[in-house]
Coordinates of C-alpha atoms in Angstrom, one line a residue:
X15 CA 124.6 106.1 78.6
X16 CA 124.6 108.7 81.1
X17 CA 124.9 111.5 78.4
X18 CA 121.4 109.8 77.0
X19 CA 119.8 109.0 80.7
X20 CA 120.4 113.0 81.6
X21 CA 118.7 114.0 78.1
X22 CA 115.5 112.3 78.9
X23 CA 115.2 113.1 82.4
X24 CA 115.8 116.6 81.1
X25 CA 113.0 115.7 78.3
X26 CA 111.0 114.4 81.2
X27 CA 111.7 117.6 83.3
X28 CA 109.9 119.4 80.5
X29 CA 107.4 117.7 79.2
X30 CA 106.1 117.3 82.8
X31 CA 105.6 121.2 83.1
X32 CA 103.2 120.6 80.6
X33 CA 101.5 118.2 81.9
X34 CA 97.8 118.2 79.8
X35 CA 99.3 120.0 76.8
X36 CA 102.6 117.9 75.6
X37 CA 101.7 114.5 77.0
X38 CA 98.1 114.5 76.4
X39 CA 98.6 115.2 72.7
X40 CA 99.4 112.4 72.1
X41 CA 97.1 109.0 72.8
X42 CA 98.9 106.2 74.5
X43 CA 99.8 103.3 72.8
X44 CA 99.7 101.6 76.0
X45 CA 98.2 101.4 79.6
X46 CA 100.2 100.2 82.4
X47 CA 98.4 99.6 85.9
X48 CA 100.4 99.7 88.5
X49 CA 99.1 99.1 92.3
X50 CA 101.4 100.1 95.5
X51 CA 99.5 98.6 98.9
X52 CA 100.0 101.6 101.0
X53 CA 99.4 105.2 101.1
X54 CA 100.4 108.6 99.5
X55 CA 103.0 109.5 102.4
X56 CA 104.9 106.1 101.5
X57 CA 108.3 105.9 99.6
X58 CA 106.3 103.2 97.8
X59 CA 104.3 106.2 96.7
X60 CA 107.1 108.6 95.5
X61 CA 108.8 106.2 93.5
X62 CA 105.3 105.5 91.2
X63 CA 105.1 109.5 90.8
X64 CA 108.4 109.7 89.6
X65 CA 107.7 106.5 86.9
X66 CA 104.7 107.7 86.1
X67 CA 106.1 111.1 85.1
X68 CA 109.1 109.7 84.0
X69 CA 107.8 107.2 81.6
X70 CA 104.7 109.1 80.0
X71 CA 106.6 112.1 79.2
X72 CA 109.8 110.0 77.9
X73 CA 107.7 107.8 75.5
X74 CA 106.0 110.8 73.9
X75 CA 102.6 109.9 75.8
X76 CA 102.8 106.2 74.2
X77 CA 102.4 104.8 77.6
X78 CA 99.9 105.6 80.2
X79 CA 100.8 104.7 83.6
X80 CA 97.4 104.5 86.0
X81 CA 98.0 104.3 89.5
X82 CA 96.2 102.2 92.0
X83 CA 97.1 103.3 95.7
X84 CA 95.9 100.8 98.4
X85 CA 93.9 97.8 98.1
X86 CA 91.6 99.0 95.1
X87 CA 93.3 95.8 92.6
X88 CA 94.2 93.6 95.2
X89 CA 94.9 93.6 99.0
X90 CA 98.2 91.1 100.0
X91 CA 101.5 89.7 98.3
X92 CA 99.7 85.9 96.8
X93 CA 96.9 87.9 95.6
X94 CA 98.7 90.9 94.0
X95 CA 101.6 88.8 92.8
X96 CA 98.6 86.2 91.6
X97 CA 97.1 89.4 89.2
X98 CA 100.5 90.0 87.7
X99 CA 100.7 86.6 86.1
X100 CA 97.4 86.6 84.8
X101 CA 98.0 90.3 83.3
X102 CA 95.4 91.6 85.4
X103 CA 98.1 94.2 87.3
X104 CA 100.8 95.4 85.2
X105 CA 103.1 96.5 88.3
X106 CA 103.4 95.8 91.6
X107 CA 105.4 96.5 94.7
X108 CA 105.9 94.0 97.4
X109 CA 108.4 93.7 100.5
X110 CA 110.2 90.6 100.5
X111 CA 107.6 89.1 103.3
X112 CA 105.0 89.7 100.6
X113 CA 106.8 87.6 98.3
X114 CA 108.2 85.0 99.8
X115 CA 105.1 82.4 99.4
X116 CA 105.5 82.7 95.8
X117 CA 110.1 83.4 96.0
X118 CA 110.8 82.0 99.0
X119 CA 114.7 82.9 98.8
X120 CA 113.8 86.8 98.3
X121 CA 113.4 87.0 101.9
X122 CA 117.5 87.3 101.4
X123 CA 117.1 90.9 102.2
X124 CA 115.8 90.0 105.6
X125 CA 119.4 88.5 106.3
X126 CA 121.3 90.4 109.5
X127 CA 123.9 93.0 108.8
X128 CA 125.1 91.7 105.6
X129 CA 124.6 95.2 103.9
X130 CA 127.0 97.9 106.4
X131 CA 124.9 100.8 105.1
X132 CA 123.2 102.5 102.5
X133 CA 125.7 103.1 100.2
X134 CA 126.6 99.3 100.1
X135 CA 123.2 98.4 99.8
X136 CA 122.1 100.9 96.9
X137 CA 125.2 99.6 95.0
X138 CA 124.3 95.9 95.4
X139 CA 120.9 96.5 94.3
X140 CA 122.6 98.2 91.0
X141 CA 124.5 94.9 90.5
X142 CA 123.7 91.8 88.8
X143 CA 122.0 90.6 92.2
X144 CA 119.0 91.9 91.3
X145 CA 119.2 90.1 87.9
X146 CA 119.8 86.8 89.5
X147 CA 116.7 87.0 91.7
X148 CA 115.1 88.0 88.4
X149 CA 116.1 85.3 86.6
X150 CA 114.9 83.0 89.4
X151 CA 111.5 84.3 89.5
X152 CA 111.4 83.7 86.1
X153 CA 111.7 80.2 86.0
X154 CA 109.7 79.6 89.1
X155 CA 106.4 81.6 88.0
X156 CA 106.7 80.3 84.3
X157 CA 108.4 83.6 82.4
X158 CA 105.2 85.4 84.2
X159 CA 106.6 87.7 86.6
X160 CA 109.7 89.9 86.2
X161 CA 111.5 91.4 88.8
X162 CA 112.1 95.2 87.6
X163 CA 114.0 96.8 90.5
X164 CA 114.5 96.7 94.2
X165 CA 114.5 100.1 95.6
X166 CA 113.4 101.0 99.6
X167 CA 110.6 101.5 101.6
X168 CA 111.1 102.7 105.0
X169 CA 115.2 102.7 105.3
X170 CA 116.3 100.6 107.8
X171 CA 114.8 97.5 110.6
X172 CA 116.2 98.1 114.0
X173 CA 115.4 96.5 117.0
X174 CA 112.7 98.7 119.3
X175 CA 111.2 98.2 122.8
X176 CA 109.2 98.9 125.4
X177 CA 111.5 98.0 128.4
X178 CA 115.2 99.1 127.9
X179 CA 118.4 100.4 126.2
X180 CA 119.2 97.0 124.0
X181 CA 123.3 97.4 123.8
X182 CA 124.1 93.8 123.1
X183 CA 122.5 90.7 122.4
X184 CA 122.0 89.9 126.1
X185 CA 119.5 93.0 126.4
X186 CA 117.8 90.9 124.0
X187 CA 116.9 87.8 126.3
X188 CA 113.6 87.4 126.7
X189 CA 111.9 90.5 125.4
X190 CA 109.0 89.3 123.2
X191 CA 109.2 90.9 119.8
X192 CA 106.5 91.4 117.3
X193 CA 107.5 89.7 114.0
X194 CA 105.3 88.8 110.9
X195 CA 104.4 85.1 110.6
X196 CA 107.3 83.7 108.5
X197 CA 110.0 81.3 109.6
X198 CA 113.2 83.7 108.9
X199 CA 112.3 86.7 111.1
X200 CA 111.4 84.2 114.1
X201 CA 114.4 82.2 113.7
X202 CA 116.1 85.7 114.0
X203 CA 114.7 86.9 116.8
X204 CA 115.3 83.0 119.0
X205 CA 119.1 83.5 117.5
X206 CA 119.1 86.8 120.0
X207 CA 117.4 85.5 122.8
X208 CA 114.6 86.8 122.3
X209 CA 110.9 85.4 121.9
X210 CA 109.3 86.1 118.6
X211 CA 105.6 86.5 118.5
X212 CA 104.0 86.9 115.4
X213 CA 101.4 90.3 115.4
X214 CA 99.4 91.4 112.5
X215 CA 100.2 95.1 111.6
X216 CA 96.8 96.5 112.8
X217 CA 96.9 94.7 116.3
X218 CA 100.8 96.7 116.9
X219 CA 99.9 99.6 119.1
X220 CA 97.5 98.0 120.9
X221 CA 99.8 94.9 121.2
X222 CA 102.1 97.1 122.4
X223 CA 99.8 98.9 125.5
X224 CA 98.8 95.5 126.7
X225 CA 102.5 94.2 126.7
X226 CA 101.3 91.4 124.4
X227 CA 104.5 92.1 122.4
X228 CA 107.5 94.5 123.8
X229 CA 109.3 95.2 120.8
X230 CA 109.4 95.4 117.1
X231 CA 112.2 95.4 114.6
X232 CA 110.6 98.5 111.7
X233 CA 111.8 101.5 110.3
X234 CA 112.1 105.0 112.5
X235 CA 109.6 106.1 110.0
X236 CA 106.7 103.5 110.1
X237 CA 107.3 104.0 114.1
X238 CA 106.7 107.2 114.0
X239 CA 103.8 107.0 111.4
X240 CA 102.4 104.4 113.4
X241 CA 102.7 106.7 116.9
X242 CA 104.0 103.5 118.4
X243 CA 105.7 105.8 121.2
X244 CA 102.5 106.7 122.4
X245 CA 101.7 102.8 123.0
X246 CA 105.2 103.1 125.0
X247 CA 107.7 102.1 122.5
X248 CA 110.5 104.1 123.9
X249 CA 113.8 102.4 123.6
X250 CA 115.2 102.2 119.6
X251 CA 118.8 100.5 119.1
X252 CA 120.2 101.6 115.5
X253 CA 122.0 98.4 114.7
X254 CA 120.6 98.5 111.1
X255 CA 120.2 95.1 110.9
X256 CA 118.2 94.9 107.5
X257 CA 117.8 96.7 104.5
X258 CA 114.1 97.5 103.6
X259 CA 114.5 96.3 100.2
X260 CA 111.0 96.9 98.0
X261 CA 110.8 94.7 95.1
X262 CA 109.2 95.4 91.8
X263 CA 107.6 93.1 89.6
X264 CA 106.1 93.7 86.3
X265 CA 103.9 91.6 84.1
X266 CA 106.6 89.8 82.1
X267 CA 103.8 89.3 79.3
X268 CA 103.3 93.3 79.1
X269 CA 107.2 94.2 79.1
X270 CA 107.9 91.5 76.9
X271 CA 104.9 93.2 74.5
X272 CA 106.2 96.3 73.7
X273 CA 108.5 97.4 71.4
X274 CA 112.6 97.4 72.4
X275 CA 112.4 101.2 72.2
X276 CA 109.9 101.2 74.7
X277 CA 111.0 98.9 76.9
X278 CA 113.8 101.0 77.4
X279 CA 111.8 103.4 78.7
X280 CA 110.1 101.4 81.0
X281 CA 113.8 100.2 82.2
X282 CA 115.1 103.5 82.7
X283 CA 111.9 105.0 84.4
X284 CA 112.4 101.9 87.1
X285 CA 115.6 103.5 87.3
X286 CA 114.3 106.5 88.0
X287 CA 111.9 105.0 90.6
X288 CA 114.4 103.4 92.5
X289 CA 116.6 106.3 93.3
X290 CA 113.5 108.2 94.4
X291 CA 112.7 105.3 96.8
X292 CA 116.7 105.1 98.1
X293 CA 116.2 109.2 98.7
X294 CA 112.7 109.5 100.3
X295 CA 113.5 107.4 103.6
X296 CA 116.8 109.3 103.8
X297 CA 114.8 112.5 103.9
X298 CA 111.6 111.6 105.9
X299 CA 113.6 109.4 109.0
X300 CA 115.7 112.8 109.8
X301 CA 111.9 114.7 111.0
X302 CA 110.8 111.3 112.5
X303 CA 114.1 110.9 114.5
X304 CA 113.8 114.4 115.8
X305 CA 110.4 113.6 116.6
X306 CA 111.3 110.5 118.8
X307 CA 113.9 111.9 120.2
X308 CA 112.0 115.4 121.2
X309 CA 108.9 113.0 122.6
X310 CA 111.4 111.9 125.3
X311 CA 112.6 108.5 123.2
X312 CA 115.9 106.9 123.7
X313 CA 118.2 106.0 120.2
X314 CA 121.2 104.4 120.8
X315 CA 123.8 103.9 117.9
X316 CA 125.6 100.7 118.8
X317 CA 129.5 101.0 118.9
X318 CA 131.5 98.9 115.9
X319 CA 132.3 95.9 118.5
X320 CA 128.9 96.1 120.2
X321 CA 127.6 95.5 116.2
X322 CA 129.6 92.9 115.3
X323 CA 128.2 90.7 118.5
X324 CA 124.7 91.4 117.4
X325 CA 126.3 89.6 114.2
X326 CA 127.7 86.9 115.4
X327 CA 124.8 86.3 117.6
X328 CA 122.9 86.1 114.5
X329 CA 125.1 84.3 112.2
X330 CA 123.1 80.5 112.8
X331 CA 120.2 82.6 110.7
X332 CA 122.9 82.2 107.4
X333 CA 123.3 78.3 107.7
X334 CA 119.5 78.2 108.2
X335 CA 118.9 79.6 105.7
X336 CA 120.7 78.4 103.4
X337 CA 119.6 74.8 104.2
X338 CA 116.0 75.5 105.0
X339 CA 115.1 77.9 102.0
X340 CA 114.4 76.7 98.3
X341 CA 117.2 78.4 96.1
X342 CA 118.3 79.9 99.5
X343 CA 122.4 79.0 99.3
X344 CA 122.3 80.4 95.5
X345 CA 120.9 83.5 96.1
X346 CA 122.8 83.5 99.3
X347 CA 126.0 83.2 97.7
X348 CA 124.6 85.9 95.2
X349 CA 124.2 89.0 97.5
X350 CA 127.2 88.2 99.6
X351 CA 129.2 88.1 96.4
X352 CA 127.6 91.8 95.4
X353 CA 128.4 93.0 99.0
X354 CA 131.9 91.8 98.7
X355 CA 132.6 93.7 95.5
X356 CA 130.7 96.9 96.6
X357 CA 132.6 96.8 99.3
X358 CA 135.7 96.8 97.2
X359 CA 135.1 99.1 94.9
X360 CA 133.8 101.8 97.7
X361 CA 137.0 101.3 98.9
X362 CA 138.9 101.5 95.9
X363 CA 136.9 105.1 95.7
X364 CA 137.4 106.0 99.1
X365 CA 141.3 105.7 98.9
X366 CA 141.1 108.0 95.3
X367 CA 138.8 110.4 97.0
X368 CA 140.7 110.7 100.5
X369 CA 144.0 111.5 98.5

């Protein structure tokens, strides 16, 4: 499998340096729209240029791949995932907020510090988990919407503030912090101490000047995209306490219409797509860290013991959730299951490769 995944990425290689002669000699079978709700500096982005290219150029130009970026085909999660069923968006890229009206128990990948660090995380996102959440959705959206692959977009949430170095959960008490309106991010936030107060994204920065909100939990990247420092967001504790998982759904009615040889392609260009979206935040936080850091920020990297109180703090969240979200103790026990054998088998490597 690998012998055959490195011949067509070299195919792909290829073909995409002649991009208008090769491809375009041939007319595609089939058009597949696919709509990302954010920009061209976005991981979300990356990921779509390397399935588009990927795809196209691997199927011999029988598939298209059209690219919607922003709010052209639709504009949130209920309406984007809505056009998926009825067929009217092929593919479509949502953060586990954006899904949870329609999955509820996605918002899994919100859960604190269950994933120690990318290497876990990218592993159990390679793992049947992803197949169980697939299955789910599934069922619950009537063999509509499939769950493709669940890459990243924007690395890591960490806790940010206005106000002070946040060491433990303590520094947490009483510091209001900007969270979206769904039950499992506020229920994290009260675990800590902390007040959560539910923002929209466009309000942030100014949120932030008027000490309406004094503190976030995002990526270094979207702070730094979003110039929240300037608003006085100054204080950025790394406890990495979710993985920005980005899920991809496909029409299940499309994939399901085209040929097995085909399908294969779309599989492995997904593939594709979601190691460029585990690589881009990797590269793009290391400028935006400096750039904090240089503008006179304070990061602060939490020691192992300081970590595991944030966790325990936090632990209520897991029985929460598990009681309070539909299908939430199944896919609960899912991921920690895929954490504990990543875990394992990193391990297993570590020992080989230490020796």
């Amino acid at each position: 499998m690998n012998k055959l995944l490195n011949s067509l990425g070299a195919a792909a290689l290829g073909l995409s340096l002649f991009a208008g002669t090769a491809v375009s000699s041939f007319a595609a079978d089939i058009n597949i729209r696919a709509t990302a709700n954010s920009n061209e500096n976005d991981e979300d982005y990356d990921g779509l240029v390397v399935f588009k290219n990927y795809v196209e150029a691997a199927s011999n130009g029988k598939i298209s791949v059209e690219l919607f970026i922003g709010t052209q085909l639709c504009s949130k999660g209920a309406e984007c995932l809505q056009g998926v069923a009825d067929g009217t968006i092929d593919v479509y890229i949502s953060t586990s907020g954006g899904a949870a009206g329609a999955f509820p128990y996605v918002q899994v990948l919100d859960l604190p510090y269950l994933m120690a660090n990318d290497r876990v995380a990218e592993a159990v996102l390679q793992s049947d988990f992803t197949r169980t959440v697939r299955d789910m959705a599934l069922a619950d959206s009537g063999d509509k919407i499939r769950l493709m692959t669940v890459g990243n977009t924007g690395g890591w949430r960490n806790f940010a503030n206005t106000k002070r170095r946040v060491q433990s959960p303590t520094d947490m008490e009483g510091l209001k912090i900007r969270t979206v309106v769904a039950d499992l991010p506020q229920e994290l936030v009260k675990a800590l101490g902390a007040a959560p107060t539910p923002i929209p994204w466009p309000e942030l920065f100014t949120s932030f000047q008027t000490g309406v909100v004094e503190g976030s939990k995002n990526g270094i990247t979207d702070i730094m995209g979003m110039k929240f420092p300037d608003a006085g967001l100054q204080y950025v504790t790394l406890d990495g306490h979710a993985y920005m998982g980005a899920l991809w759904w496909m029409s299940n009615d499309k994939f399901k219409s085209m040929p097995e040889d085909l399908r294969q392609v779309v599989i492995d260009g997904f593939s594709a797509l979601q190691q460029a979206t585990f690589a881009s935040p990797k590269r793009k936080s290391i400028a935006a860290y400096e750039a904090f850091v240089a503008g006179g920020g304070d990061l602060y990297v939490p020691t192992p013991e300081e970590k595991a109180a944030f966790k325990a703090a936090a632990s209520p969240v897991y029985d929460w959730f598990k009681t309070n979200v539909k299908g939430g103790e199944e896919v609960f026990n899912a991921l920690t299951s895929a954490v504990a054998d990543a875990e394992a088998s990193i391990k297993e490597a570590n020992m080989k490769d230490l020796n």
